[in-house]
Coordinates of C-alpha atoms and ligand atoms in Angstrom, one line a residue:
M21 CA -16.8 -53.7 -26.8
A22 CA -13.6 -51.9 -27.6
L23 CA -15.0 -49.7 -30.4
Y24 CA -16.2 -46.8 -28.2
H25 CA -13.1 -46.8 -26.0
E26 CA -10.8 -46.9 -29.0
A27 CA -12.7 -44.1 -30.8
A28 CA -12.6 -42.1 -27.6
D29 CA -8.8 -42.6 -27.4
I30 CA -8.5 -41.4 -31.0
L31 CA -10.6 -38.2 -30.3
K32 CA -8.4 -37.5 -27.3
S33 CA -5.3 -37.8 -29.4
V34 CA -6.6 -35.6 -32.1
G35 CA -7.6 -32.9 -29.6
I36 CA -4.5 -33.0 -27.5
R37 CA -1.8 -34.3 -29.6
N38 CA -2.7 -32.9 -33.0
V39 CA -2.6 -36.1 -34.8
S40 CA -4.9 -37.0 -37.7
V41 CA -7.6 -39.6 -37.3
K42 CA -6.4 -41.2 -40.5
S43 CA -2.8 -41.7 -39.3
L44 CA -4.0 -42.8 -35.9
V45 CA -6.2 -45.5 -37.2
Y46 CA -4.1 -46.7 -40.0
T47 CA -0.5 -46.4 -38.6
K48 CA -1.2 -48.1 -35.4
K49 CA -1.7 -51.9 -35.4
G50 CA -3.5 -53.8 -32.8
W51 CA -6.9 -52.1 -32.7
K52 CA -9.5 -54.5 -31.6
S53 CA -12.2 -52.8 -33.7
D54 CA -12.5 -52.9 -37.5
P55 CA -10.4 -50.0 -38.7
K56 CA -13.0 -48.8 -41.2
T57 CA -15.7 -48.7 -38.5
L58 CA -13.3 -47.0 -36.1
F59 CA -12.3 -44.4 -38.6
A60 CA -15.9 -43.7 -39.5
L61 CA -17.1 -43.3 -35.9
S62 CA -14.1 -41.2 -34.9
T63 CA -14.4 -38.9 -38.0
E64 CA -18.1 -38.5 -37.7
S65 CA -18.0 -37.8 -34.0
A66 CA -15.2 -35.2 -34.5
K67 CA -17.3 -33.6 -37.2
W68 CA -20.3 -33.4 -35.0
S69 CA -18.4 -32.5 -31.8
E70 CA -19.2 -28.8 -31.9
V71 CA -22.9 -29.6 -31.7
L72 CA -22.6 -32.7 -29.4
A73 CA -20.2 -31.0 -27.0
E74 CA -22.9 -28.4 -26.4
V75 CA -25.6 -31.0 -26.1
I76 CA -23.6 -33.1 -23.6
E77 CA -22.5 -30.1 -21.6
K78 CA -26.0 -28.7 -21.2
S79 CA -27.5 -32.0 -20.3
G80 CA -25.1 -32.3 -17.4
I81 CA -24.6 -36.1 -17.9
L82 CA -20.9 -36.0 -17.2
K83 CA -21.6 -34.9 -13.7
I84 CA -23.8 -37.9 -13.2
E85 CA -22.1 -40.6 -15.2
K86 CA -18.7 -40.8 -13.7
Q87 CA -17.4 -43.5 -16.0
L88 CA -17.9 -41.3 -19.0
T89 CA -15.0 -39.2 -20.2
P90 CA -15.9 -36.3 -22.5
E91 CA -14.6 -38.3 -25.5
L92 CA -16.6 -41.4 -24.6
A93 CA -19.7 -39.3 -24.2
L94 CA -19.1 -37.8 -27.6
V95 CA -18.9 -41.1 -29.4
L96 CA -21.8 -42.7 -27.5
V97 CA -24.1 -39.7 -28.0
H98 CA -23.1 -39.6 -31.6
D99 CA -24.3 -43.2 -32.2
L100 CA -27.3 -42.8 -29.9
F101 CA -28.8 -40.1 -32.2
L102 CA -26.9 -40.0 -35.4
S103 CA -26.0 -43.6 -36.3
K104 CA -28.7 -45.7 -38.1
R105 CA -27.8 -48.7 -36.0
G106 CA -27.7 -46.8 -32.7
I107 CA -25.2 -47.7 -30.0
A108 CA -23.6 -50.9 -31.1
L109 CA -23.7 -52.5 -27.7
P110 CA -26.4 -54.6 -25.9
A111 CA -28.9 -52.3 -24.1
S112 CA -27.8 -53.9 -20.8
H113 CA -24.1 -52.9 -21.3
G114 CA -23.0 -50.3 -18.8
L115 CA -21.8 -47.8 -21.5
H116 CA -25.0 -48.1 -23.5
A117 CA -27.1 -47.5 -20.4
S118 CA -24.9 -44.5 -19.3
A119 CA -26.0 -42.7 -22.4
S120 CA -29.4 -44.1 -23.1
R121 CA -30.9 -43.5 -19.7
H122 CA -30.5 -39.7 -20.4
K123 CA -31.9 -40.0 -23.9
V124 CA -34.8 -37.7 -23.2
R125 CA -32.7 -34.9 -21.7
L126 CA -30.0 -35.3 -24.4
S127 CA -32.7 -35.3 -27.2
A128 CA -34.2 -32.1 -25.8
E129 CA -30.7 -30.4 -25.8
L130 CA -30.1 -31.7 -29.4
T131 CA -33.3 -30.1 -30.5
K132 CA -32.3 -26.8 -28.8
A133 CA -28.9 -26.9 -30.4
R134 CA -30.5 -27.5 -33.8
L135 CA -32.9 -24.6 -33.4
R136 CA -30.1 -22.3 -32.2
R137 CA -28.5 -23.0 -35.6
G138 CA -31.6 -22.2 -37.5
C139 CA -32.2 -25.8 -38.8
A140 CA -35.7 -27.0 -39.2
S141 CA -34.7 -30.7 -39.2
L142 CA -32.0 -33.1 -38.2
D143 CA -31.2 -33.6 -41.9
Q144 CA -30.7 -29.8 -42.3
L145 CA -28.4 -29.8 -39.4
R146 CA -26.5 -32.8 -40.9
T147 CA -26.0 -30.8 -44.1
E148 CA -24.7 -27.8 -42.1
V149 CA -22.3 -30.1 -40.1
N150 CA -21.1 -31.7 -43.3
Q151 CA -20.3 -28.3 -44.7
N152 CA -18.6 -27.3 -41.5
R153 CA -21.1 -24.5 -40.8
S154 CA -22.6 -25.7 -37.5
G155 CA -21.6 -22.8 -35.3
G156 CA -24.5 -21.2 -33.5
S157 CA -24.2 -20.7 -29.7
A158 CA -21.9 -18.2 -28.1
D159 CA -19.5 -21.1 -27.1
A160 CA -19.6 -22.6 -30.4
E161 CA -19.1 -19.2 -32.0
N162 CA -15.9 -18.7 -29.9
Q163 CA -14.6 -22.0 -30.9
K164 CA -15.4 -21.4 -34.5
T165 CA -13.6 -18.0 -34.3
A166 CA -10.5 -19.9 -33.1
A167 CA -10.7 -22.4 -35.9
S168 CA -11.4 -19.7 -38.5
K169 CA -8.2 -17.9 -37.6
H170 CA -6.3 -20.8 -39.1
P171 CA -6.2 -21.2 -42.8
R172 CA -4.8 -24.4 -44.2
W173 CA -1.1 -23.9 -45.0
V174 CA 0.4 -25.6 -48.0
R175 CA 4.2 -25.7 -48.8
V176 CA 5.0 -26.6 -52.3
N177 CA 7.7 -29.2 -52.2
T178 CA 10.2 -27.9 -54.7
L179 CA 12.0 -31.2 -54.7
K180 CA 9.1 -32.4 -56.8
S181 CA 7.3 -29.5 -58.2
T182 CA 7.4 -25.7 -58.6
F183 CA 5.1 -23.0 -57.1
Q184 CA 4.0 -22.0 -60.6
D185 CA 3.2 -25.6 -61.6
Q186 CA 1.0 -25.9 -58.5
L187 CA -0.8 -22.6 -59.2
D188 CA -1.5 -23.8 -62.7
T189 CA -2.7 -27.3 -61.7
T190 CA -3.8 -28.1 -58.1
F191 CA -4.8 -24.5 -57.4
A192 CA -5.9 -23.5 -60.9
E193 CA -9.5 -23.0 -59.8
Y194 CA -8.7 -21.0 -56.7
T195 CA -9.4 -17.3 -56.3
Q196 CA -6.5 -15.3 -55.0
T197 CA -6.9 -13.1 -51.9
S198 CA -4.3 -10.5 -50.8
D199 CA -4.0 -11.4 -47.1
I200 CA -5.0 -13.9 -44.4
P201 CA -7.9 -12.0 -42.9
G202 CA -9.2 -11.5 -46.4
L203 CA -8.8 -15.2 -47.2
L204 CA -10.6 -16.2 -44.0
Q205 CA -13.4 -13.7 -44.4
A206 CA -14.0 -14.7 -48.0
S207 CA -13.9 -18.4 -47.1
H208 CA -16.5 -17.8 -44.4
L209 CA -18.9 -15.7 -46.5
D210 CA -18.5 -17.9 -49.6
P211 CA -17.6 -21.4 -48.5
D212 CA -18.3 -22.9 -51.9
T213 CA -15.5 -20.9 -53.5
K214 CA -11.9 -22.0 -53.1
Y215 CA -9.6 -19.2 -52.0
L216 CA -5.8 -19.0 -51.7
C217 CA -3.3 -16.5 -50.6
Q218 CA 0.4 -16.5 -51.4
D219 CA 2.5 -16.1 -48.4
R220 CA 4.4 -12.8 -48.1
H221 CA 7.2 -14.1 -45.8
V222 CA 8.1 -17.7 -46.8
P223 CA 8.7 -18.6 -50.5
D224 CA 6.7 -21.5 -52.0
L225 CA 4.1 -21.3 -49.3
L226 CA 0.4 -20.5 -49.6
A227 CA -2.7 -20.6 -47.5
I228 CA -6.1 -21.9 -48.6
S229 CA -9.6 -21.8 -47.2
P230 CA -9.7 -23.8 -44.0
Q231 CA -12.6 -26.1 -45.1
I232 CA -10.7 -27.5 -48.1
D233 CA -9.3 -31.0 -47.8
L234 CA -6.3 -31.5 -50.0
T235 CA -5.4 -34.9 -48.8
T236 CA -7.3 -36.5 -51.6
T237 CA -5.5 -34.5 -54.3
K238 CA -2.9 -36.0 -56.6
A239 CA -0.3 -33.4 -55.6
Y240 CA -0.7 -34.3 -51.9
K241 CA -0.6 -38.0 -52.6
Q242 CA 2.5 -37.6 -54.7
G243 CA 4.4 -35.4 -52.3
Q244 CA 4.3 -32.3 -54.5
I245 CA 2.6 -30.3 -51.7
I246 CA 3.1 -30.7 -48.0
L247 CA 0.6 -29.5 -45.4
Q248 CA 2.8 -27.5 -43.0
D249 CA 1.9 -24.6 -40.8
K250 CA 3.6 -21.4 -41.8
A251 CA 5.4 -21.0 -38.5
S252 CA 6.9 -24.5 -38.9
C253 CA 8.5 -23.3 -42.2
F254 CA 10.5 -20.7 -40.4
P255 CA 13.4 -22.8 -39.1
A256 CA 14.6 -24.1 -42.5
Y257 CA 14.0 -20.8 -44.1
L258 CA 15.9 -18.9 -41.4
L259 CA 18.8 -21.4 -41.7
N260 CA 18.9 -20.2 -45.3
P261 CA 21.2 -22.7 -47.0
D262 CA 23.4 -21.1 -49.6
E263 CA 26.1 -22.1 -52.1
D264 CA 28.7 -22.1 -49.3
S265 CA 26.6 -24.6 -47.2
G266 CA 28.1 -28.0 -46.5
D267 CA 25.9 -30.6 -44.9
I268 CA 23.0 -29.8 -42.5
V269 CA 22.0 -31.9 -39.5
D270 CA 18.4 -32.0 -38.6
A271 CA 18.8 -33.2 -35.0
C272 CA 15.2 -34.1 -34.1
A273 CA 13.7 -34.8 -37.5
A274 CA 10.5 -36.9 -37.5
P275 CA 8.0 -36.6 -39.0
G276 CA 10.2 -34.7 -41.4
N277 CA 8.4 -31.5 -42.4
K278 CA 11.4 -29.3 -41.7
T279 CA 13.8 -32.0 -43.0
T280 CA 12.2 -32.0 -46.4
H281 CA 11.9 -28.2 -46.4
T282 CA 15.7 -27.9 -45.6
A283 CA 16.4 -30.5 -48.3
A284 CA 14.5 -28.5 -50.9
L285 CA 16.3 -25.3 -50.0
L286 CA 19.7 -27.0 -49.9
S287 CA 19.2 -28.7 -53.2
H288 CA 18.4 -25.3 -54.9
S289 CA 21.3 -23.6 -53.3
G290 CA 23.7 -25.5 -55.6
S291 CA 26.0 -26.3 -52.7
G292 CA 26.0 -30.1 -53.1
G293 CA 25.5 -30.6 -49.4
K294 CA 23.1 -33.2 -47.9
V295 CA 20.8 -33.3 -44.9
V296 CA 21.5 -35.7 -42.1
A297 CA 18.2 -36.4 -40.4
C298 CA 18.4 -37.9 -37.0
E299 CA 15.4 -39.3 -35.1
K300 CA 15.6 -41.2 -31.8
D301 CA 12.2 -42.8 -31.7
A302 CA 11.8 -46.0 -33.7
L303 CA 8.3 -45.6 -34.9
R304 CA 8.7 -42.0 -35.8
S305 CA 11.9 -42.9 -37.7
L306 CA 9.6 -45.0 -40.0
T307 CA 7.4 -42.0 -40.6
L308 CA 10.5 -39.9 -41.4
I309 CA 11.7 -42.5 -43.9
K310 CA 8.3 -42.6 -45.5
M311 CA 8.1 -38.8 -45.7
T312 CA 11.6 -38.6 -47.1
R313 CA 10.7 -41.0 -49.9
L314 CA 7.3 -39.3 -50.6
A315 CA 9.0 -35.9 -50.9
G316 CA 11.6 -37.2 -53.3
G317 CA 14.4 -36.5 -50.9
E318 CA 16.2 -39.9 -50.8
K319 CA 19.2 -38.6 -52.7
I320 CA 19.8 -35.5 -50.5
I321 CA 18.5 -36.8 -47.1
A322 CA 20.5 -39.4 -45.1
V323 CA 18.1 -40.7 -42.4
K324 CA 19.7 -41.8 -39.2
A325 CA 16.9 -43.8 -37.8
K326 CA 16.6 -44.6 -34.1
Q327 CA 19.5 -42.3 -33.5
D328 CA 19.8 -40.2 -30.4
F329 CA 21.3 -36.9 -31.4
M330 CA 23.1 -36.7 -28.1
K331 CA 25.0 -39.8 -29.0
L332 CA 26.4 -38.5 -32.2
D333 CA 30.1 -37.7 -32.1
P334 CA 30.3 -34.2 -33.5
S335 CA 34.1 -34.7 -34.2
A336 CA 33.5 -37.8 -36.3
K337 CA 34.7 -37.6 -39.9
E338 CA 31.3 -37.9 -41.3
F339 CA 30.3 -34.6 -39.7
A340 CA 33.4 -32.7 -40.7
N341 CA 31.4 -30.9 -43.4
V342 CA 28.4 -30.0 -41.2
T343 CA 28.0 -26.2 -41.5
G344 CA 24.4 -26.0 -40.3
L345 CA 22.1 -27.6 -37.8
L346 CA 18.3 -27.4 -37.4
L347 CA 17.2 -28.2 -33.9
D348 CA 13.5 -28.6 -33.3
P349 CA 13.3 -30.7 -30.2
S350 CA 10.3 -32.1 -28.3
C351 CA 8.6 -29.4 -26.3
S352 CA 5.5 -28.7 -24.3
G353 CA 3.5 -28.1 -27.5
S354 CA 1.7 -25.2 -25.8
G355 CA 1.6 -23.3 -29.2
I356 CA -0.2 -26.1 -30.9
V357 CA -3.8 -25.8 -31.7
G358 CA -5.3 -29.3 -32.3
R359 CA -6.9 -29.7 -35.7
D360 CA -6.9 -32.9 -37.5
E361 CA -5.0 -32.9 -40.8
G362 CA -8.2 -33.5 -42.6
G363 CA -9.5 -30.3 -41.1
L364 CA -11.3 -31.8 -38.1
V365 CA -11.5 -30.0 -34.9
V366 CA -12.5 -31.9 -31.8
H367 CA -14.7 -29.9 -29.4
L368 CA -15.1 -31.5 -26.0
P369 CA -17.8 -30.9 -23.4
S370 CA -16.3 -29.5 -20.3
T371 CA -16.8 -31.3 -17.0
M372 CA -16.1 -30.8 -13.4
S373 CA -12.4 -30.7 -12.4
S374 CA -11.3 -33.4 -10.0
S375 CA -10.9 -30.7 -7.3
E376 CA -14.6 -29.9 -7.6
D377 CA -15.5 -33.5 -7.5
P378 CA -13.6 -35.4 -4.8
A379 CA -15.5 -38.6 -5.6
A380 CA -14.0 -38.6 -9.1
R381 CA -10.5 -38.3 -7.7
G382 CA -9.2 -41.6 -6.4
K383 CA -11.7 -43.6 -8.5
K384 CA -9.9 -46.4 -10.1
R385 CA -10.4 -46.4 -13.8
K386 CA -10.0 -49.4 -16.0
R387 CA -7.8 -47.8 -18.6
Q388 CA -4.8 -45.7 -18.1
N389 CA -5.6 -43.3 -20.9
I390 CA -9.1 -42.8 -19.7
K391 CA -7.6 -42.0 -16.3
S392 CA -5.9 -38.9 -17.5
S393 CA -8.4 -37.8 -20.2
R394 CA -10.9 -36.1 -18.0
A395 CA -8.5 -33.5 -16.7
E396 CA -6.7 -33.0 -19.9
S397 CA -9.6 -32.8 -22.2
K398 CA -10.9 -29.6 -20.7
T399 CA -9.2 -27.8 -23.5
T400 CA -10.9 -27.4 -26.7
T401 CA -8.4 -26.8 -29.4
T402 CA -8.1 -26.0 -33.0
A403 CA -5.0 -26.3 -35.0
P404 CA -2.5 -26.7 -37.8
Q405 CA -2.9 -29.4 -40.3
E406 CA 0.6 -30.7 -40.8
E407 CA 1.7 -34.3 -40.4
V408 CA 2.3 -34.6 -36.7
E409 CA 2.7 -37.4 -34.2
E410 CA 3.6 -36.9 -30.6
H411 CA 4.4 -38.5 -27.3
P412 CA 2.0 -36.6 -25.1
A413 CA 2.9 -38.3 -21.8
L414 CA 4.7 -35.3 -20.4
A415 CA 3.0 -32.6 -22.4
V416 CA 2.0 -29.5 -20.5
T417 CA -1.7 -29.4 -20.2
A418 CA -4.1 -26.6 -19.5
T419 CA -4.9 -28.1 -16.1
D420 CA -1.3 -28.2 -14.9
N421 CA -1.1 -26.1 -11.8
G422 CA 1.7 -23.5 -11.3
D423 CA 4.1 -25.9 -9.5
K424 CA 3.6 -28.8 -11.8
L425 CA 3.9 -26.6 -14.9
A426 CA 7.1 -25.0 -13.6
A427 CA 8.6 -28.4 -12.9
R428 CA 7.7 -29.7 -16.3
L429 CA 9.1 -26.6 -18.0
E430 CA 12.3 -26.7 -16.1
N431 CA 12.7 -30.4 -17.0
L432 CA 12.0 -29.6 -20.7
S433 CA 14.2 -26.6 -21.0
G434 CA 17.1 -28.5 -19.4
F435 CA 16.8 -31.1 -22.1
Q436 CA 16.4 -28.5 -24.9
L437 CA 19.5 -26.6 -23.6
R438 CA 21.6 -29.7 -23.6
L439 CA 20.7 -30.5 -27.2
L440 CA 21.4 -26.9 -28.3
Q441 CA 24.8 -26.9 -26.6
R442 CA 25.6 -30.2 -28.3
A443 CA 24.6 -28.6 -31.7
M444 CA 27.0 -25.8 -30.9
S445 CA 29.9 -28.3 -30.6
F446 CA 30.0 -29.4 -34.2
P447 CA 33.4 -28.2 -35.4
A448 CA 32.5 -26.7 -38.8
A449 CA 29.1 -25.4 -37.9
R450 CA 28.3 -21.8 -38.7
R451 CA 24.6 -21.6 -38.4
I452 CA 22.0 -23.2 -36.1
T453 CA 18.3 -22.7 -35.8
Y454 CA 16.5 -23.6 -32.6
S455 CA 12.7 -23.8 -32.6
T456 CA 9.8 -25.0 -30.5
C457 CA 6.0 -25.0 -30.9
S458 CA 5.8 -23.7 -27.3
I459 CA 4.8 -20.3 -26.1
H460 CA 6.6 -20.5 -22.8
A461 CA 9.7 -18.3 -22.3
E462 CA 11.3 -21.1 -20.3
E463 CA 11.6 -23.2 -23.5
N464 CA 12.4 -20.3 -25.7
E465 CA 14.2 -17.1 -24.8
H466 CA 15.5 -18.6 -21.6
V467 CA 17.1 -21.5 -23.5
V468 CA 18.6 -19.1 -26.1
V469 CA 20.2 -16.8 -23.5
K470 CA 21.5 -19.7 -21.4
A471 CA 23.0 -21.3 -24.5
L472 CA 24.7 -18.0 -25.4
L473 CA 26.1 -17.8 -22.0
S474 CA 27.4 -21.4 -22.0
P475 CA 31.0 -22.2 -22.2
V476 CA 30.6 -24.0 -25.5
A477 CA 29.0 -20.9 -27.1
R478 CA 31.7 -18.6 -25.7
E479 CA 34.6 -20.8 -26.6
R480 CA 33.3 -21.3 -30.1
G481 CA 32.1 -17.7 -30.8
W482 CA 28.4 -18.4 -31.2
R483 CA 26.2 -15.3 -31.3
I484 CA 22.5 -14.7 -31.9
M485 CA 21.6 -14.3 -35.5
S486 CA 20.6 -10.6 -35.4
R487 CA 17.5 -9.5 -37.2
G488 CA 19.5 -7.4 -39.6
K489 CA 21.4 -10.5 -40.8
Q490 CA 18.3 -12.7 -41.3
V491 CA 16.8 -13.8 -44.6
E492 CA 14.3 -11.2 -46.0
G493 CA 11.1 -12.7 -44.9
M494 CA 12.3 -13.3 -41.4
K495 CA 13.7 -9.8 -41.1
A496 CA 10.3 -8.5 -42.1
W497 CA 8.4 -10.7 -39.6
E498 CA 7.2 -8.3 -36.9
L499 CA 6.6 -10.4 -33.8
R500 CA 10.0 -10.8 -32.1
G501 CA 11.2 -12.4 -28.8
W502 CA 10.4 -11.1 -25.4
R503 CA 13.0 -8.8 -24.0
S504 CA 11.9 -9.2 -20.4
A505 CA 12.4 -13.0 -20.7
C506 CA 16.0 -12.4 -21.9
D507 CA 16.5 -9.9 -19.1
A508 CA 15.2 -12.3 -16.6
V509 CA 18.0 -14.9 -17.4
L510 CA 20.7 -12.2 -17.6
D511 CA 19.7 -10.8 -14.3
E512 CA 19.8 -14.2 -12.7
V513 CA 23.3 -15.0 -13.9
D514 CA 24.6 -11.4 -13.3
G515 CA 27.4 -11.6 -10.8
E516 CA 28.0 -15.3 -11.3
I517 CA 28.9 -15.2 -14.9
A518 CA 29.9 -12.1 -16.9
R519 CA 27.2 -11.2 -19.4
D520 CA 29.9 -11.4 -22.0
G521 CA 28.6 -8.4 -23.9
L522 CA 25.1 -9.9 -24.3
D523 CA 22.5 -7.3 -25.1
A524 CA 19.0 -8.5 -24.1
S525 CA 17.3 -6.3 -26.7
E526 CA 19.5 -7.5 -29.5
V527 CA 18.9 -11.1 -28.5
A528 CA 15.1 -10.6 -28.2
E529 CA 15.0 -8.8 -31.5
G530 CA 16.9 -11.7 -33.1
C531 CA 14.3 -14.2 -31.8
I532 CA 11.1 -14.7 -33.7
R533 CA 7.7 -15.5 -32.2
C534 CA 4.4 -16.5 -33.7
D535 CA 1.1 -16.1 -31.8
K536 CA -1.6 -18.6 -32.2
G537 CA -4.9 -17.0 -32.9
S538 CA -3.4 -13.9 -34.4
G539 CA -4.3 -12.5 -37.8
E540 CA -1.3 -14.2 -39.2
G541 CA -3.1 -17.6 -39.0
T542 CA -0.2 -19.5 -37.5
M543 CA 0.2 -21.7 -34.5
G544 CA 2.2 -20.5 -31.5
F545 CA 5.9 -20.9 -32.3
F546 CA 9.4 -19.7 -31.5
V547 CA 12.6 -19.8 -33.5
A548 CA 16.0 -18.3 -33.1
G549 CA 19.2 -18.5 -35.2
F550 CA 22.8 -18.7 -34.0
V551 CA 25.8 -17.8 -36.1
R552 CA 29.5 -17.7 -35.9
D553 CA 32.2 -16.7 -38.3
A554 CA 33.6 -19.1 -40.8
A555 CA 37.1 -18.3 -39.5
V556 CA 36.1 -19.5 -36.0
A557 CA 34.4 -22.6 -37.3
G558 CA 36.7 -25.6 -37.4
V559 CA 38.1 -25.1 -33.9
S560 CA 38.5 -28.6 -32.5
D561 CA 36.8 -29.5 -29.2
K562 CA 36.8 -32.0 -26.5
V563 CA 33.6 -33.8 -27.6
G564 CA 31.4 -36.1 -25.6
S565 CA 31.2 -33.9 -22.6
F566 CA 31.0 -30.2 -22.2
A567 CA 30.5 -27.9 -19.3
D568 CA 27.2 -26.2 -18.7
N569 CA 26.8 -22.8 -17.1
N570 CA 27.7 -24.1 -13.7
G571 CA 30.7 -25.9 -14.9
V572 CA 29.0 -29.3 -14.6
A573 CA 29.9 -31.8 -17.3
H574 CA 27.1 -33.7 -19.0
K575 CA 28.0 -37.0 -20.3
E576 CA 26.0 -38.8 -23.0
E577 CA 24.7 -41.3 -20.6
D578 CA 23.4 -38.5 -18.4
Q579 CA 20.9 -37.4 -21.0
E580 CA 17.5 -37.9 -19.8
E581 CA 14.9 -39.7 -21.8
W582 CA 12.4 -37.2 -22.9
N583 CA 9.1 -37.8 -24.5
G584 CA 7.7 -34.3 -24.7
F585 CA 5.3 -32.9 -27.3
D586 CA 6.5 -33.1 -30.8
D587 CA 5.1 -31.5 -33.9
Ligands
SAM616 C1 9.2 -31.5 -32.4 S1 9.5 -33.0 -33.1 C2 10.3 -32.7 -34.6 C3 9.4 -32.2 -35.7 C4 10.1 -32.1 -37.0 N1 11.2 -31.2 -36.9 C5 9.2 -31.7 -38.1 O1 9.1 -30.5 -38.4 O2 8.6 -32.6 -38.8 C6 10.8 -33.6 -32.1 C7 11.3 -35.0 -32.5 O3 12.6 -35.1 -31.9 C8 12.7 -36.5 -31.5 N2 13.8 -36.5 -30.5 C9 13.6 -36.1 -29.2 N3 14.8 -36.2 -28.5 C10 15.7 -36.6 -29.5 C11 17.1 -36.9 -29.5 N4 17.8 -36.8 -28.3 N5 17.7 -37.3 -30.6 C12 17.0 -37.4 -31.7 N6 15.7 -37.2 -31.8 C13 15.0 -36.8 -30.7 C14 11.3 -36.9 -31.1 O4 11.1 -38.3 -31.1 C15 10.5 -36.2 -32.1 O5 10.3 -37.0 -33.2

């Protein structure tokens, strides 16, 4: 029966790829299981995962039942104890047996987990779980701490509403708090009261108590509010469209959070410019179109669906008025913490690594996705609630060893650098923002410095947008780029290429970082801005190929297909 395998796949995606259960179940066609049943099992198992992960881990069944991935164990154990009908498979089925033959041991662990949480009965535990208050053990407490550091971020979509309107309607019953730690503490102590906090850096942004689900509200359904992590709002805000802006290209746009944010800012700038939103992936292009419509952005956003940004011709007439570009390419996703958009966190029981268990290594598994899940699912993650969909195939995982990680990061940063250099070749461009939801310097400061040293940047006069020239909220943001990471690239190229007056500390100070798990309540993120003078913009260029740092020309056809991790 496919139900358990499919639910396990969904939990894996929620945990690793930061996609919501709802969008996974209802946007993908071809599930063998009934979508309603699949949604219910996945959601309930995720809700119970904090308790069940503890139960499964302590029972040790993953060491015995090699065919069980942590996700499969979660959904089976969920139904074994918590579903009225039990496991919906014949008792003789292998999956049924792999869980039920450990029923006594699992049941004992469930009782202990319940007692650790001070619950006299399973019904009481159920109430606690439903109220998202099931933390109890040290492990669970650690995981809960991570989750509780993330409020739910809400951007008011000013294409459709105003901040004040939303305060007066959707958030009328909320109690205001002055900062994020205050919001999280109040939400923890008093989970029945709704709290909010107006953001002090980004306009039209607010944080609310993590346990609140806004996806059922009218404002959410009508696109008046968008669930978007604070850090993810930085790129459009840093780009700072003003009355002199022309058009803005969003190079890697889907699902469209930053596109619609840019469109809102541009429309209020009074410039009359439009946003050209480019997305290579066909399926994600559909999401982008949907989000554009929902956000009321059809008039100002021109979607280029299934369009590879590298294949645009920057010198084409249609881009003659492009003064800004927002580049938010696929990345390792190492800054993402994986919470479902409905507020769900998937906690997975840990298991032996393949190196500890040679028998598990070469064992042929029936399904490709199950093959990789054991290793990958060792991470338990919590996360932002924005609309996200990813291609996780090449995402960096917690289990990547040093060499593998370095190779992946090198591959990714090469791709990111090529996109950035291409952005720099738009003739009338004066501002670019480059961002990733990665914490790795290779994808961040290294790309920035290499881009600044590249021929296209030098010929066209691109500089880092210094902190002093940034929009107020970004200037005020304290966490900046890593100077040592900028130095590392400059030291490497020293002697080969002149530094061209690049000052590592100025570049690092211009870069903006967000730490996941900090008191700011954001995911891990990086953004940098590039500027050049209006007088320099307009210089024509030989487009279609440009030299990299080593003088090697990259032609469009050379651009490697990349399916990294996309937020
Ligand atoms: C990090 S996501 C963008 C998230 C988006 N900016 C948002 O905030 O909603 C990266 C996106 O870039 C797309 N992409 C990757 N390479 C591309 C390329 N060469 N041209 C256009 N889109 C590309 C991916 O398919 C993915 O949808």
